[in-house]
Short mmCIF file of C-alpha atoms in Angstrom, two decimals:
data_model
loop_
_atom_site.label_atom_id
_atom_site.label_comp_id
_atom_site.label_asym_id
_atom_site.label_seq_id
_atom_site.Cartn_x
_atom_site.Cartn_y
_atom_site.Cartn_z
CA GLN F 9 61.86 52.79 -2.36
CA LYS F 10 58.51 53.33 -4.09
CA GLU F 11 55.43 52.18 -2.19
CA VAL F 12 54.15 50.10 -5.10
CA GLU F 13 56.27 49.01 -8.06
CA GLN F 14 54.94 47.57 -11.26
CA ASP F 15 56.69 46.83 -14.54
CA PRO F 16 55.08 49.15 -17.14
CA GLY F 17 55.65 46.74 -20.03
CA PRO F 18 54.47 46.70 -22.71
CA LEU F 19 53.85 42.97 -22.58
CA SER F 20 52.75 41.24 -25.79
CA VAL F 21 51.64 37.59 -25.84
CA PRO F 22 49.77 35.39 -28.35
CA GLU F 23 46.10 34.59 -27.86
CA GLY F 24 45.57 31.62 -25.57
CA ALA F 25 48.76 32.17 -23.56
CA ILE F 26 48.90 32.40 -19.79
CA VAL F 27 49.75 35.92 -18.65
CA SER F 28 51.48 36.72 -15.39
CA LEU F 29 51.42 40.28 -14.04
CA ASN F 30 53.20 41.27 -10.84
CA CYS F 31 53.71 44.03 -8.32
CA THR F 32 55.93 44.49 -5.32
CA TYR F 33 55.30 46.80 -2.42
CA SER F 34 57.18 48.16 0.53
CA ASN F 35 54.53 48.76 3.21
CA SER F 36 53.89 45.54 5.12
CA ALA F 37 50.76 47.08 6.66
CA PHE F 38 48.77 46.90 3.41
CA GLN F 39 45.76 44.63 3.90
CA TYR F 40 43.62 45.09 0.78
CA PHE F 41 45.01 44.09 -2.61
CA MET F 42 43.26 44.76 -5.88
CA TRP F 43 43.70 44.46 -9.61
CA TYR F 44 42.01 46.93 -11.89
CA ARG F 45 41.83 46.89 -15.68
CA GLN F 46 41.91 50.18 -17.55
CA TYR F 47 41.16 50.65 -21.21
CA SER F 48 42.52 53.72 -22.95
CA ARG F 49 40.96 56.94 -21.61
CA LYS F 50 38.52 55.00 -19.41
CA GLY F 51 38.18 54.51 -15.67
CA PRO F 52 39.76 51.66 -13.70
CA GLU F 53 37.49 48.62 -13.66
CA LEU F 54 37.80 46.32 -10.64
CA LEU F 55 38.85 42.79 -11.63
CA MET F 56 39.98 41.09 -8.45
CA TYR F 57 40.02 41.93 -4.78
CA THR F 58 41.79 40.09 -1.96
CA TYR F 59 41.91 40.80 1.73
CA SER F 60 45.22 39.82 3.37
CA SER F 61 47.10 36.80 1.98
CA GLY F 62 46.20 33.89 -0.26
CA ASN F 63 44.75 33.10 -3.65
CA LYS F 64 41.49 34.02 -5.28
CA GLU F 65 40.11 32.70 -8.54
CA ASP F 66 37.38 34.15 -10.74
CA GLY F 67 36.92 32.51 -14.14
CA ARG F 68 40.12 32.94 -16.14
CA PHE F 69 41.67 35.23 -13.52
CA THR F 70 43.65 34.23 -10.43
CA ALA F 71 45.05 36.71 -7.92
CA GLN F 72 47.80 35.75 -5.49
CA VAL F 73 49.12 37.67 -2.51
CA ASP F 74 52.38 36.73 -0.78
CA LYS F 75 52.69 39.06 2.19
CA SER F 76 55.97 37.54 3.35
CA SER F 77 57.60 38.56 0.06
CA LYS F 78 55.46 41.71 -0.40
CA TYR F 79 54.52 40.46 -3.84
CA ILE F 80 51.20 40.17 -5.63
CA SER F 81 50.36 38.52 -8.93
CA LEU F 82 47.53 38.31 -11.42
CA PHE F 83 47.33 35.33 -13.77
CA ILE F 84 45.14 35.34 -16.86
CA ARG F 85 44.47 31.94 -18.46
CA ASP F 86 43.44 31.46 -22.09
CA SER F 87 44.11 35.12 -22.84
CA GLN F 88 41.87 36.84 -25.38
CA PRO F 89 42.43 39.94 -27.57
CA SER F 90 39.73 41.64 -25.47
CA ASP F 91 42.07 41.31 -22.46
CA SER F 92 44.36 43.87 -24.10
CA ALA F 93 44.42 46.78 -21.66
CA THR F 94 46.50 48.33 -18.88
CA TYR F 95 46.41 46.36 -15.64
CA LEU F 96 46.81 48.29 -12.41
CA CYS F 97 47.71 46.71 -9.13
CA ALA F 98 46.42 48.60 -6.13
CA MET F 99 46.56 48.31 -2.38
CA LYS F 100 45.14 49.88 0.71
CA LEU F 101 45.60 50.02 4.46
CA SER F 102 42.59 48.89 6.48
CA SER F 103 42.78 52.19 8.43
CA ALA F 104 42.88 54.49 5.40
CA SER F 105 40.57 55.51 2.57
CA LYS F 106 43.04 55.96 -0.22
CA ILE F 107 44.01 53.31 -2.71
CA ILE F 108 47.62 53.39 -3.85
CA PHE F 109 48.05 52.33 -7.44
CA GLY F 110 50.95 50.87 -9.34
CA SER F 111 51.94 52.55 -12.58
CA GLY F 112 50.17 49.88 -14.64
CA THR F 113 51.35 47.19 -17.08
CA ARG F 114 50.23 47.59 -20.67
CA LEU F 115 49.20 44.17 -22.03
CA SER F 116 48.58 43.31 -25.66
CA ILE F 117 47.14 39.93 -26.74
CA ARG F 118 47.97 39.12 -30.36
CA PRO F 119 45.25 37.21 -32.29
CA GLU B 19 24.73 46.65 -13.05
CA PRO B 20 24.97 49.84 -10.95
CA GLU B 21 27.75 52.20 -11.96
CA VAL B 22 29.34 55.50 -11.07
CA THR B 23 28.51 58.14 -13.66
CA GLN B 24 30.53 61.27 -14.31
CA THR B 25 29.76 64.40 -16.29
CA PRO B 26 30.98 65.95 -18.45
CA SER B 27 33.23 63.42 -20.18
CA HIS B 28 35.48 66.26 -21.37
CA GLN B 29 35.77 69.75 -19.94
CA VAL B 30 37.85 72.47 -21.55
CA THR B 31 38.55 75.62 -19.55
CA GLN B 32 40.80 78.64 -19.52
CA MET B 33 43.51 78.97 -16.89
CA GLY B 34 42.17 80.78 -13.83
CA GLN B 35 38.58 79.71 -14.37
CA GLU B 36 36.55 77.67 -11.91
CA VAL B 37 35.35 74.21 -12.89
CA ILE B 38 32.94 71.79 -11.26
CA LEU B 39 33.17 68.11 -12.04
CA ARG B 40 30.09 66.07 -11.28
CA CYS B 41 29.57 62.50 -10.18
CA VAL B 42 26.61 60.32 -9.34
CA PRO B 43 27.89 57.52 -7.08
CA ILE B 44 26.26 54.09 -6.82
CA SER B 45 23.01 54.64 -4.96
CA ASN B 46 23.54 52.67 -1.74
CA HIS B 47 27.19 53.69 -1.32
CA LEU B 48 28.25 55.85 1.59
CA TYR B 49 31.90 56.63 0.84
CA PHE B 50 32.96 58.85 -2.04
CA TYR B 51 36.34 59.61 -3.54
CA TRP B 52 38.12 61.65 -6.17
CA TYR B 53 41.31 60.55 -7.91
CA ARG B 54 43.21 62.04 -10.80
CA GLN B 55 45.50 60.68 -13.49
CA ILE B 56 47.84 62.98 -15.35
CA LEU B 57 48.54 61.62 -18.84
CA GLY B 58 51.09 58.81 -18.67
CA GLN B 59 51.22 58.81 -14.86
CA LYS B 60 49.72 56.83 -11.98
CA VAL B 61 46.21 57.21 -10.68
CA GLU B 62 46.57 59.43 -7.57
CA PHE B 63 44.24 59.82 -4.62
CA LEU B 64 42.84 63.30 -3.97
CA VAL B 65 40.15 63.06 -1.31
CA SER B 66 37.62 60.85 0.43
CA PHE B 67 34.24 61.96 1.79
CA TYR B 68 31.95 60.30 4.28
CA ASN B 69 29.02 61.49 6.35
CA ASN B 70 29.18 64.94 4.74
CA GLU B 71 32.78 65.63 5.56
CA ILE B 72 36.25 65.00 4.24
CA SER B 73 37.73 61.91 5.88
CA GLU B 74 41.12 61.93 4.19
CA LYS B 75 42.93 64.12 1.67
CA SER B 76 46.27 64.08 -0.10
CA GLU B 77 48.87 66.83 -0.42
CA ILE B 78 47.53 67.54 -3.91
CA PHE B 79 44.14 68.53 -2.46
CA ASP B 80 45.01 72.09 -1.48
CA ASP B 81 42.81 75.15 -0.95
CA GLN B 82 42.03 75.34 -4.67
CA PHE B 83 39.98 72.15 -4.38
CA SER B 84 36.71 71.51 -2.61
CA VAL B 85 34.14 68.73 -2.58
CA GLU B 86 30.45 68.77 -1.89
CA ARG B 87 27.46 66.49 -1.78
CA PRO B 88 24.81 69.07 -2.66
CA ASP B 89 21.91 66.60 -2.61
CA GLY B 90 21.22 62.91 -2.06
CA SER B 91 22.69 61.76 -5.35
CA ASN B 92 25.46 64.05 -6.60
CA PHE B 93 29.06 64.45 -5.49
CA THR B 94 31.11 67.30 -6.93
CA LEU B 95 34.73 68.38 -7.16
CA LYS B 96 35.35 72.10 -7.59
CA ILE B 97 38.65 73.60 -8.68
CA ARG B 98 38.54 77.32 -7.90
CA SER B 99 41.22 78.74 -10.17
CA THR B 100 42.52 76.18 -12.63
CA LYS B 101 46.18 75.92 -13.54
CA LEU B 102 47.74 74.27 -16.57
CA GLU B 103 49.00 71.45 -14.35
CA ASP B 104 45.43 70.59 -13.32
CA SER B 105 44.94 69.06 -16.79
CA ALA B 106 44.25 65.38 -16.13
CA MET B 107 41.60 62.68 -16.04
CA TYR B 108 39.55 63.00 -12.86
CA PHE B 109 37.89 59.85 -11.56
CA CYS B 110 35.12 59.64 -9.03
CA ALA B 111 34.73 56.45 -7.04
CA SER B 112 32.33 55.17 -4.43
CA SER B 113 32.14 52.29 -1.97
CA GLU B 114 29.54 50.76 0.30
CA ALA B 115 32.03 50.33 3.14
CA GLU B 116 35.62 51.49 3.38
CA ASP B 117 36.91 48.72 1.15
CA ILE B 118 36.13 48.02 -2.51
CA GLN B 119 35.96 51.19 -4.59
CA TYR B 120 34.17 51.39 -7.93
CA PHE B 121 35.29 53.99 -10.41
CA GLY B 122 33.50 56.09 -12.99
CA ALA B 123 34.67 56.55 -16.57
CA GLY B 124 36.27 59.87 -15.70
CA THR B 125 36.20 63.49 -16.81
CA ARG B 126 39.05 64.70 -18.96
CA LEU B 127 39.93 68.24 -17.87
CA SER B 128 41.92 70.33 -20.33
CA VAL B 129 43.19 73.67 -19.02
CA LEU B 130 44.33 76.05 -21.77
#
């Protein structure tokens, strides 16, 4: 079983739709959960960061972590064409330096 | 807003040559990292660096790779003898504590 699994998409939705992106993971010891956005040939840009379980909201973005199901989600409300990018879930142990990334979901918002 | 800067944005080299990729982390950050992303694949951890020494490294980070903080602002990744399979985007990242990591725009390394 892969450590972090993420549907690669592509996912295409109309402007204004609610987008749901998800990842599952196998290591129950992960404590830090992150979502990064990556535009083509650019570096990962941190969007959301959660420590342990629960929800976090920042503007149009909501991150959810369900540790009992080993499942994390990112919701984007009122999606915009500028949200078109690859979204990477990522996680980390509290005792380690390295971030483990999902493969990324390519999202396209149609005007 | 402070950011991690990387130079060059694109490096082309011949197989067997040495390359040095450069990074300027965010100024008050203490932890530094290198990751790479082969085209179409996941971002993979290479190495982390704290207090002038390597704190963690992956299996990818073999004897061909080295890192250095030559002065108070730069952080470098050296590949001694490049192979074709080293062609990838290389990302530098930094963090204030061992938690949230901020990434640079990357250096695209092309080995011919």
